[in-house]
PDB file of C-alpha atoms in Angstrom:
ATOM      1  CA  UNK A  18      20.778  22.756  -8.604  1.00  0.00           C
ATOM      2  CA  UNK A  19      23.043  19.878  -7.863  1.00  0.00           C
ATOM      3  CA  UNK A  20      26.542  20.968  -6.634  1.00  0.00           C
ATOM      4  CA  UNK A  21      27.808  17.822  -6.361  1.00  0.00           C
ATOM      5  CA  UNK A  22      27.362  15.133  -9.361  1.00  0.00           C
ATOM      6  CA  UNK A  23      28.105  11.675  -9.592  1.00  0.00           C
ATOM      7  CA  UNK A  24      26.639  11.267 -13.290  1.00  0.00           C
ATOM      8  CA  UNK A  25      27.557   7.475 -13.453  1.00  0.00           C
ATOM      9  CA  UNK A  26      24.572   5.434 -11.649  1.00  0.00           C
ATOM     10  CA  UNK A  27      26.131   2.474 -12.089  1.00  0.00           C
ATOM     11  CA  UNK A  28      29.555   0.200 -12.391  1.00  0.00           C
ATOM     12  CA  UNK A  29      30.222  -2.894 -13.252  1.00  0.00           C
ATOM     13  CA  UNK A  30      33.886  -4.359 -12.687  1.00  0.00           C
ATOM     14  CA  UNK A  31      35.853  -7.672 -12.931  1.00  0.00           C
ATOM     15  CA  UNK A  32      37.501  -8.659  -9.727  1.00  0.00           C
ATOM     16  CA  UNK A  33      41.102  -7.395  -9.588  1.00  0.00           C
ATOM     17  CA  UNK A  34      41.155  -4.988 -12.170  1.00  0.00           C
ATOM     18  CA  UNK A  35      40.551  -0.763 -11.306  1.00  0.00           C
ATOM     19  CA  UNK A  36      37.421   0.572 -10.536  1.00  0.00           C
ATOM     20  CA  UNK A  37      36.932   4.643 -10.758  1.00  0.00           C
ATOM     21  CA  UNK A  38      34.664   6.636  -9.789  1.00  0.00           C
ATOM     22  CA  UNK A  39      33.930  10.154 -10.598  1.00  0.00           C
ATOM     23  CA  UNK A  40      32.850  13.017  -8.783  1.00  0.00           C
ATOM     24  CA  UNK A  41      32.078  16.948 -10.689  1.00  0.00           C
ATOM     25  CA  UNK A  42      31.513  19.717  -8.409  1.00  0.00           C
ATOM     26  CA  UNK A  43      30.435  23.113  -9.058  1.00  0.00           C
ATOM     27  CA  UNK A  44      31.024  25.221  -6.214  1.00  0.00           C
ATOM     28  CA  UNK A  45      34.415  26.559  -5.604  1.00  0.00           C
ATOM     29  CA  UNK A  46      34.143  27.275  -2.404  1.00  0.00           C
ATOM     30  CA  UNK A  47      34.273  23.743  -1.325  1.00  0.00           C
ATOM     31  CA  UNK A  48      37.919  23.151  -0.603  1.00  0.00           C
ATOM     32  CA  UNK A  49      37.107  19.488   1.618  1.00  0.00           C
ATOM     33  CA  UNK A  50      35.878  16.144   0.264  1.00  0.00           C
ATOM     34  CA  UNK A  51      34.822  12.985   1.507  1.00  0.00           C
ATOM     35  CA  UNK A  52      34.378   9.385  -0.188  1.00  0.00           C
ATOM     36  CA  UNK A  53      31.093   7.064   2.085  1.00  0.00           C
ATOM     37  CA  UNK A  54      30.427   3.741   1.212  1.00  0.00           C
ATOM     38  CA  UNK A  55      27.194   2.467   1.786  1.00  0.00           C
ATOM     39  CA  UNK A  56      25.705  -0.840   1.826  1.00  0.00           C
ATOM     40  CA  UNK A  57      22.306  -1.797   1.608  1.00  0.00           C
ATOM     41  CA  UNK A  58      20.160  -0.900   4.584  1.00  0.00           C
ATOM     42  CA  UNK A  59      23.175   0.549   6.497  1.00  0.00           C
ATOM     43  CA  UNK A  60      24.463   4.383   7.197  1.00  0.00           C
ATOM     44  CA  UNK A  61      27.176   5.394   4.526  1.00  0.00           C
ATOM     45  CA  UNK A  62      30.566   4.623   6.066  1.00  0.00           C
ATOM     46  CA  UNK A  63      33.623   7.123   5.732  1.00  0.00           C
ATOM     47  CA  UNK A  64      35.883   5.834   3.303  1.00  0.00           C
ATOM     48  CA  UNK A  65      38.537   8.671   2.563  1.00  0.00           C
ATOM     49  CA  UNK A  66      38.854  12.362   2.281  1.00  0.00           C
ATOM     50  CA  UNK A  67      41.005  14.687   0.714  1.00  0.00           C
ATOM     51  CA  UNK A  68      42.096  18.655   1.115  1.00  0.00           C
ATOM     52  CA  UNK A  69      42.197  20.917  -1.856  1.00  0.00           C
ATOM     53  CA  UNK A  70      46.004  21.924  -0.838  1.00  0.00           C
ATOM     54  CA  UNK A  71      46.433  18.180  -2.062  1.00  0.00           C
ATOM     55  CA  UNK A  72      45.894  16.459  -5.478  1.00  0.00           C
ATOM     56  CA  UNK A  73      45.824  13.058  -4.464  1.00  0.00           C
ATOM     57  CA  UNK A  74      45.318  11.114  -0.599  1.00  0.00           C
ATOM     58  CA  UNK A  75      45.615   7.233  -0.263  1.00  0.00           C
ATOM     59  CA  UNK A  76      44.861   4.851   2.072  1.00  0.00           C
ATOM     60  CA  UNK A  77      45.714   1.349   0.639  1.00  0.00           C
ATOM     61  CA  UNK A  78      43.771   0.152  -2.338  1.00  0.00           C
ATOM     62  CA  UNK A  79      42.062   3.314  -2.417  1.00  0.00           C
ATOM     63  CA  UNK A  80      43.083   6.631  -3.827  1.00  0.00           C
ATOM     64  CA  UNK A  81      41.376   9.788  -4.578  1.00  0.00           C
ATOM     65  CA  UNK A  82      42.491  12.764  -7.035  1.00  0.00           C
ATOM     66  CA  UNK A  83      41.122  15.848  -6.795  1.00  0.00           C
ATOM     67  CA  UNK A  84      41.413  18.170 -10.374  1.00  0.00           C
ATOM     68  CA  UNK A  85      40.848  21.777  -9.347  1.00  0.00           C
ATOM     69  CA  UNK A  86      40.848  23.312 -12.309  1.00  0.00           C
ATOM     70  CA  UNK A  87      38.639  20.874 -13.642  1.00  0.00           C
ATOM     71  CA  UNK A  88      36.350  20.707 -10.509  1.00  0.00           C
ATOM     72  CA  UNK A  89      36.799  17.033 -10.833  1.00  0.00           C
ATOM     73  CA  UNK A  90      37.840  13.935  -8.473  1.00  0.00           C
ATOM     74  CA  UNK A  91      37.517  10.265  -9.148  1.00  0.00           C
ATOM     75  CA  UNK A  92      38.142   7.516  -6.385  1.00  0.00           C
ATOM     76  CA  UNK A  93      39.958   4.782  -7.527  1.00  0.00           C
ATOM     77  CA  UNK A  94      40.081   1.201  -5.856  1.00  0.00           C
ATOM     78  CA  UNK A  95      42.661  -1.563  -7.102  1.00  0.00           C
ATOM     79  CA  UNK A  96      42.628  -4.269  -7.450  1.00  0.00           C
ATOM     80  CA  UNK A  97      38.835  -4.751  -6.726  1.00  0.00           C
ATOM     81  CA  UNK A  98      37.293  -6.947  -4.953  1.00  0.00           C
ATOM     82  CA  UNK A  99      33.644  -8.104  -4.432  1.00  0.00           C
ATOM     83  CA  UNK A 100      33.430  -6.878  -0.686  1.00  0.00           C
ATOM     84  CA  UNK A 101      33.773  -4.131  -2.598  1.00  0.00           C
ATOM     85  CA  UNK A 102      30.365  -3.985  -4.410  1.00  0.00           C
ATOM     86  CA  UNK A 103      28.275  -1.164  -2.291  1.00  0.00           C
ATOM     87  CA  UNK A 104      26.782   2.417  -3.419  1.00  0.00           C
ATOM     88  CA  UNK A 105      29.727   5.468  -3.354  1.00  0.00           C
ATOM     89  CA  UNK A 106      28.853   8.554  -2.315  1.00  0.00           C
ATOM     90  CA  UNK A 107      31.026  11.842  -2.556  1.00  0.00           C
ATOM     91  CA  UNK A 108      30.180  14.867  -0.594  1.00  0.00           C
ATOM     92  CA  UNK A 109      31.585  17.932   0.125  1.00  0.00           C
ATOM     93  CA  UNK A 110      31.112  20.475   3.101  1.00  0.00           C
ATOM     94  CA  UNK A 111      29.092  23.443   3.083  1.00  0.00           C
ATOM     95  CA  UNK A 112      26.731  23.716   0.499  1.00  0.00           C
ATOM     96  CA  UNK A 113      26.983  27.436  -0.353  1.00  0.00           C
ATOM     97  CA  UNK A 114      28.899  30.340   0.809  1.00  0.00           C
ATOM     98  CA  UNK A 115      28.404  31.049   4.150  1.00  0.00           C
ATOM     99  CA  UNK A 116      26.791  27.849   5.065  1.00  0.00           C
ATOM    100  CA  UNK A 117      28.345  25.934   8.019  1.00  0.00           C
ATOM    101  CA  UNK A 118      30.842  23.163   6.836  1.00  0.00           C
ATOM    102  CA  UNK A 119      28.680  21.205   8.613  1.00  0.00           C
ATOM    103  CA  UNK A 120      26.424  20.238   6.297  1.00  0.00           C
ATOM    104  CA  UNK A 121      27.398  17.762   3.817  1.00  0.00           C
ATOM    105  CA  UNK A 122      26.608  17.958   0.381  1.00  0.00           C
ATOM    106  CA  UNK A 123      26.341  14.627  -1.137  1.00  0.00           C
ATOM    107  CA  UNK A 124      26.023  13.175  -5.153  1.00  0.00           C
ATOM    108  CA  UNK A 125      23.281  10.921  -5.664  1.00  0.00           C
ATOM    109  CA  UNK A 126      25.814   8.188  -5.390  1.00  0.00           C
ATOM    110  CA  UNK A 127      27.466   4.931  -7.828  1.00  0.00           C
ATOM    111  CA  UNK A 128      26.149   1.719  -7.405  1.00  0.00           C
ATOM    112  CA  UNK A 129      29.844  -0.492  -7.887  1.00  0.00           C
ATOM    113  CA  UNK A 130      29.365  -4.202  -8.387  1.00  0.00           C
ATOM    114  CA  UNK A 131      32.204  -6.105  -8.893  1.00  0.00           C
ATOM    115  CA  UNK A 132      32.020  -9.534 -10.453  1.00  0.00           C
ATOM    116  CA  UNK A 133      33.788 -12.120  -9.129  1.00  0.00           C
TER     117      UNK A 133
ATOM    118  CA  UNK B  10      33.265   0.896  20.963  1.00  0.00           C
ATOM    119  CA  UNK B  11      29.812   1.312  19.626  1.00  0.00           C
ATOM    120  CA  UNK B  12      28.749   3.486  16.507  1.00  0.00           C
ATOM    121  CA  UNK B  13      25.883   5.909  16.039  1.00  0.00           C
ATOM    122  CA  UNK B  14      22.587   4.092  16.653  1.00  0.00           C
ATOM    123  CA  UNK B  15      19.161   4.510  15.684  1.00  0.00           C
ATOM    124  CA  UNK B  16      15.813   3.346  16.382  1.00  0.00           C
ATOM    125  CA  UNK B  17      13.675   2.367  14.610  1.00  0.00           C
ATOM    126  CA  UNK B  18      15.060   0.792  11.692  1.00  0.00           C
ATOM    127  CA  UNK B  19      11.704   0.350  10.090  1.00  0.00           C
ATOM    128  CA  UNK B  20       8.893   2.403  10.995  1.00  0.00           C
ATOM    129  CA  UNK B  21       5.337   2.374   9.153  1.00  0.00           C
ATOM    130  CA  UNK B  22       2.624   5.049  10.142  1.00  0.00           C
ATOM    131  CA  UNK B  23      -0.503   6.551   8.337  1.00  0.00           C
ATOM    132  CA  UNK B  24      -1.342   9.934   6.777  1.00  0.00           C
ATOM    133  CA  UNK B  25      -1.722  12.133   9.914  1.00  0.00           C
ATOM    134  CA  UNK B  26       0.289  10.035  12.029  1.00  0.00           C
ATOM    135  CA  UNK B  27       3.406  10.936  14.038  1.00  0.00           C
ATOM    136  CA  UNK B  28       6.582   9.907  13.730  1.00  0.00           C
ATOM    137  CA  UNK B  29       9.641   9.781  15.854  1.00  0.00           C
ATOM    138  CA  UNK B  30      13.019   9.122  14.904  1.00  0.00           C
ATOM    139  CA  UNK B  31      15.528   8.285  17.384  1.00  0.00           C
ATOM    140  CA  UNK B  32      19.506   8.728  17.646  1.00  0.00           C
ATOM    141  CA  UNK B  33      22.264   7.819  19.788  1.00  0.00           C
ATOM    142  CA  UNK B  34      25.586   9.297  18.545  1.00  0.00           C
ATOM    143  CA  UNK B  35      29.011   7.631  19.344  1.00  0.00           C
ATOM    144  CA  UNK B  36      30.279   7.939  22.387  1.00  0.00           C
ATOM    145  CA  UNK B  37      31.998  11.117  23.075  1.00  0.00           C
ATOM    146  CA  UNK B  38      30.393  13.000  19.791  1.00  0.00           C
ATOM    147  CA  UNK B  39      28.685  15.878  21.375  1.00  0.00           C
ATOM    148  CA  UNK B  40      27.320  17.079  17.819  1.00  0.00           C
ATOM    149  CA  UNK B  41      24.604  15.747  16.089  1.00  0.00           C
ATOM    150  CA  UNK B  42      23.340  15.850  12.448  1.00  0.00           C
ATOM    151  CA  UNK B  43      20.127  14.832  10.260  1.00  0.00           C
ATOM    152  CA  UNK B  44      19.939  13.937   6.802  1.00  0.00           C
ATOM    153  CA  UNK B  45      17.322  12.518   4.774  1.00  0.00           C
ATOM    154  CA  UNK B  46      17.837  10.298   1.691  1.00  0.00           C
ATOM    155  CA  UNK B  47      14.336  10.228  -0.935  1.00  0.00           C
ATOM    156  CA  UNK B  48      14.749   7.194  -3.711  1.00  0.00           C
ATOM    157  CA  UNK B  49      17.274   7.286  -6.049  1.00  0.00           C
ATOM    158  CA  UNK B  50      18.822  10.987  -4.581  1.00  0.00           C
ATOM    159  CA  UNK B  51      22.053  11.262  -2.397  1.00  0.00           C
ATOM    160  CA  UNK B  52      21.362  12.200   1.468  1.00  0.00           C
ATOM    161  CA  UNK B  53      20.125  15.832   1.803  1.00  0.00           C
ATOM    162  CA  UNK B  54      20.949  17.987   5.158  1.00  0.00           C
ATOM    163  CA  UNK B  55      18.194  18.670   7.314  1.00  0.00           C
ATOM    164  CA  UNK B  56      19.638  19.988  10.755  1.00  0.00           C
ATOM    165  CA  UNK B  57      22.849  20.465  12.999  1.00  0.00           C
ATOM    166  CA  UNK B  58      22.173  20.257  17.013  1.00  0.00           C
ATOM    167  CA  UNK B  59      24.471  19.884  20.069  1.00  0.00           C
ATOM    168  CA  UNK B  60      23.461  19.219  23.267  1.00  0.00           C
ATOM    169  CA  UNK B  61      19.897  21.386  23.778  1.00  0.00           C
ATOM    170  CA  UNK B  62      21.002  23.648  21.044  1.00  0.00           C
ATOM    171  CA  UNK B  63      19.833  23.315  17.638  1.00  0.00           C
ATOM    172  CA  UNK B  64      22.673  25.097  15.441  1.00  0.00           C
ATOM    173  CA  UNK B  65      21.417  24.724  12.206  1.00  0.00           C
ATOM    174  CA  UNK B  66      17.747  24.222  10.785  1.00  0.00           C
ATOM    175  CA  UNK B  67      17.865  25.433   7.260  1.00  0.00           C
ATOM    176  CA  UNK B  68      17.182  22.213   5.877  1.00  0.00           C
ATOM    177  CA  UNK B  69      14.538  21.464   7.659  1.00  0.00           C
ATOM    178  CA  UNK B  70      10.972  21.653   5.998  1.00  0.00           C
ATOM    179  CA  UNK B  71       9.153  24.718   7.780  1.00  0.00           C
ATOM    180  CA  UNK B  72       5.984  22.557   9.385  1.00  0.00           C
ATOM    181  CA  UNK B  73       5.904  19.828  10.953  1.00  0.00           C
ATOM    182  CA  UNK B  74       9.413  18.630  11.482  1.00  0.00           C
ATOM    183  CA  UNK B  75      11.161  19.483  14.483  1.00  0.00           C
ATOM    184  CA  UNK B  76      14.444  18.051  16.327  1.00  0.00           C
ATOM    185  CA  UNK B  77      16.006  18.011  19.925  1.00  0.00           C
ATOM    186  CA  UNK B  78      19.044  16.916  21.472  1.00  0.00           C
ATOM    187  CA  UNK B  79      18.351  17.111  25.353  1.00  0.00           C
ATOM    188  CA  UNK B  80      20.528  16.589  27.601  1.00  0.00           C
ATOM    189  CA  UNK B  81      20.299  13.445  28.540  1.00  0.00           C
ATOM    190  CA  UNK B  82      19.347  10.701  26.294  1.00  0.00           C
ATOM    191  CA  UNK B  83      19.150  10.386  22.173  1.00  0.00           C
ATOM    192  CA  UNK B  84      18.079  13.114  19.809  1.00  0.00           C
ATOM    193  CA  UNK B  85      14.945  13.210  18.676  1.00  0.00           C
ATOM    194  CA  UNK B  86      13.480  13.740  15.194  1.00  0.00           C
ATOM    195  CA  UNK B  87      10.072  14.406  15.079  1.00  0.00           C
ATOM    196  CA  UNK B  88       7.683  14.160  12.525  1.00  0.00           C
ATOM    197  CA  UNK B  89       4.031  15.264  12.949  1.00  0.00           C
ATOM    198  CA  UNK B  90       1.169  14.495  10.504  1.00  0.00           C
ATOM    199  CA  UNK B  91       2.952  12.490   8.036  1.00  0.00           C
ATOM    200  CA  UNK B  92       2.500  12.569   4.751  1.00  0.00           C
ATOM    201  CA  UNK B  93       3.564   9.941   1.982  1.00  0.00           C
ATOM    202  CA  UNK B  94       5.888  12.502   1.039  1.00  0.00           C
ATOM    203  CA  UNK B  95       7.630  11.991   4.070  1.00  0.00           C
ATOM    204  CA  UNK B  96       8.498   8.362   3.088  1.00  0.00           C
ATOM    205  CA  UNK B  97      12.733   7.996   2.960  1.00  0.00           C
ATOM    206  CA  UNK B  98      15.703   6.541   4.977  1.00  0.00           C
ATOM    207  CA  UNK B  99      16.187   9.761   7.682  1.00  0.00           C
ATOM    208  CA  UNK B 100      20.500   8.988   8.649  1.00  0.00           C
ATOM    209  CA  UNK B 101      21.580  10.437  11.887  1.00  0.00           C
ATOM    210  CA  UNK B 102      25.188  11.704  11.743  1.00  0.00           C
ATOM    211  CA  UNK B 103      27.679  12.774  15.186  1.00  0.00           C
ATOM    212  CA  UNK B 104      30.957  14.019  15.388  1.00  0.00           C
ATOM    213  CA  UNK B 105      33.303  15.365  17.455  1.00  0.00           C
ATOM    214  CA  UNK B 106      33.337  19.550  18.557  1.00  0.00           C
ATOM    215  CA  UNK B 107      35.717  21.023  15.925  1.00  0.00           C
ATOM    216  CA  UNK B 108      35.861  17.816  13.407  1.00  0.00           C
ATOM    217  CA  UNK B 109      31.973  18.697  11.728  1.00  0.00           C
ATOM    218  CA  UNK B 110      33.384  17.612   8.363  1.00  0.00           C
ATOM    219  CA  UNK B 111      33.682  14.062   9.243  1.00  0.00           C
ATOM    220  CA  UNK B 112      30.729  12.485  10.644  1.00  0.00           C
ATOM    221  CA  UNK B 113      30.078   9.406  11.519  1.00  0.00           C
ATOM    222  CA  UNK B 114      26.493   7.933  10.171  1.00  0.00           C
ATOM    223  CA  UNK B 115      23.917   5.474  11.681  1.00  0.00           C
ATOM    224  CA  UNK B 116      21.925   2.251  10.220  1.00  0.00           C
ATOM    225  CA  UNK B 117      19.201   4.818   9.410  1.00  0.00           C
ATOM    226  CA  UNK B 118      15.504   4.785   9.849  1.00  0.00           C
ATOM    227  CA  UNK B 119      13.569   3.974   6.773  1.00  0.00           C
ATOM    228  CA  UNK B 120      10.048   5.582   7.354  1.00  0.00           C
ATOM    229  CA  UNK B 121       6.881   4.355   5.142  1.00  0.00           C
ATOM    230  CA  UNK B 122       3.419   6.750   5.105  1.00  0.00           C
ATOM    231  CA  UNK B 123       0.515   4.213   4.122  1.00  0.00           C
TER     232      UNK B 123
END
């Protein structure tokens, strides 16, 4: 039973224009989230967070929104570029209630390319 | 100021063979985490230890797999009588005591079972 889904595989983007990426989550208990990046043959790479007591975090050409109510949150990244281009993971702590917030629960990631 | 490091990054061993996985967390992380990452899934926890504790092994498949984080030197992640099942990229994570929601991963080992 995934908790966590990223249901888009893939994404393709133009250089400079908005990418977004979208993250569903099923479990309400998770009140944390994370955005890795990961590039081929290297560990994912923390890339931002956010809190549920906040709707939206950014750091520079990356933003995430978290929807509550709609158990959604997308990471957005503008204007692309194609440094860019890697495999997104989000993940949330603590896979069920009671488990330790410890462990990560991750989707099965977006491959972004963006074309130059 | 150097990140989590692993080693091997590539590591090929038979059916029946044993594997071990090393991990050096960054400096100052006294917590330690394993994840492993099958094709085409996200990374999927497999065990929380700090130093010659293990905290957390719920993820861990019952036989064969065990981990350590001694006192001195890297953890360990130990694999005995592999399987081609066992075949994935196996990610160390470390933090720091009281931030376990961020971690911090490594390179990764990616292990192959001919």
């Amino acid at each position: 039973d995934q908790q966590v889904k990223q249901n888009s595989p893939s994404l393709s983007v133009q250089e400079g224009r908005i990418s977004i990426l979208n993250c569903d989550y099923t479990n309400s208990m998770f009140d944390y989230f994370l955005w890795y990046k990961k590039y081929p043959a290297e560990g994912p790479t923390f890339l931002i967070s956010i809190s549920s007591i906040k709707d939206k975090n950014e750091d520079g050409r990356f933003t995430v929104f978290l929807n509550k109510s709609a158990k959604h949150l997308s990471l957005h990244i503008v204007p692309s570029q194609p440094g860019d281009s890697a495999v997104y993971f989000c993940a949330a702590p603590g896979a069920y209630s009671g488990a330790g917030s410890y462990q990560l629960t991750f989707g099965k990631g977006t491959k972004l390319s963006v074309i130059p | 100021n150097a990140g989590v490091m692993q080693n091997p990054r590539h590591l090929v061993r038979r059916r029946g063979q044993e594997a071990r996985l090393r991990c050096s967390p960054v400096k100052g992380h006294s917590h330690v985490y394993w994840y492993r990452q099958l094709p085409e899934e996200g990374l999927k926890f497999m065990v929380y230890l700090q130093k010659e504790n293990i905290i957390d092994e719920s993820g861990m498949p019952k036989e064969r797999f065990s981990a350590e984080f001694p006192k001195e030197g890297p953890s360990i992640l130990r694999i005995q009588q592999v399987v081609r099942g066992d075949s994935a990229a196996y990610f160390c994570a470390s933090s720091k005591a009281g931030e376990a929601d961020t971690q911090y991963f490594g390179p990764g080992t990616r292990l192959t079972v001919l």
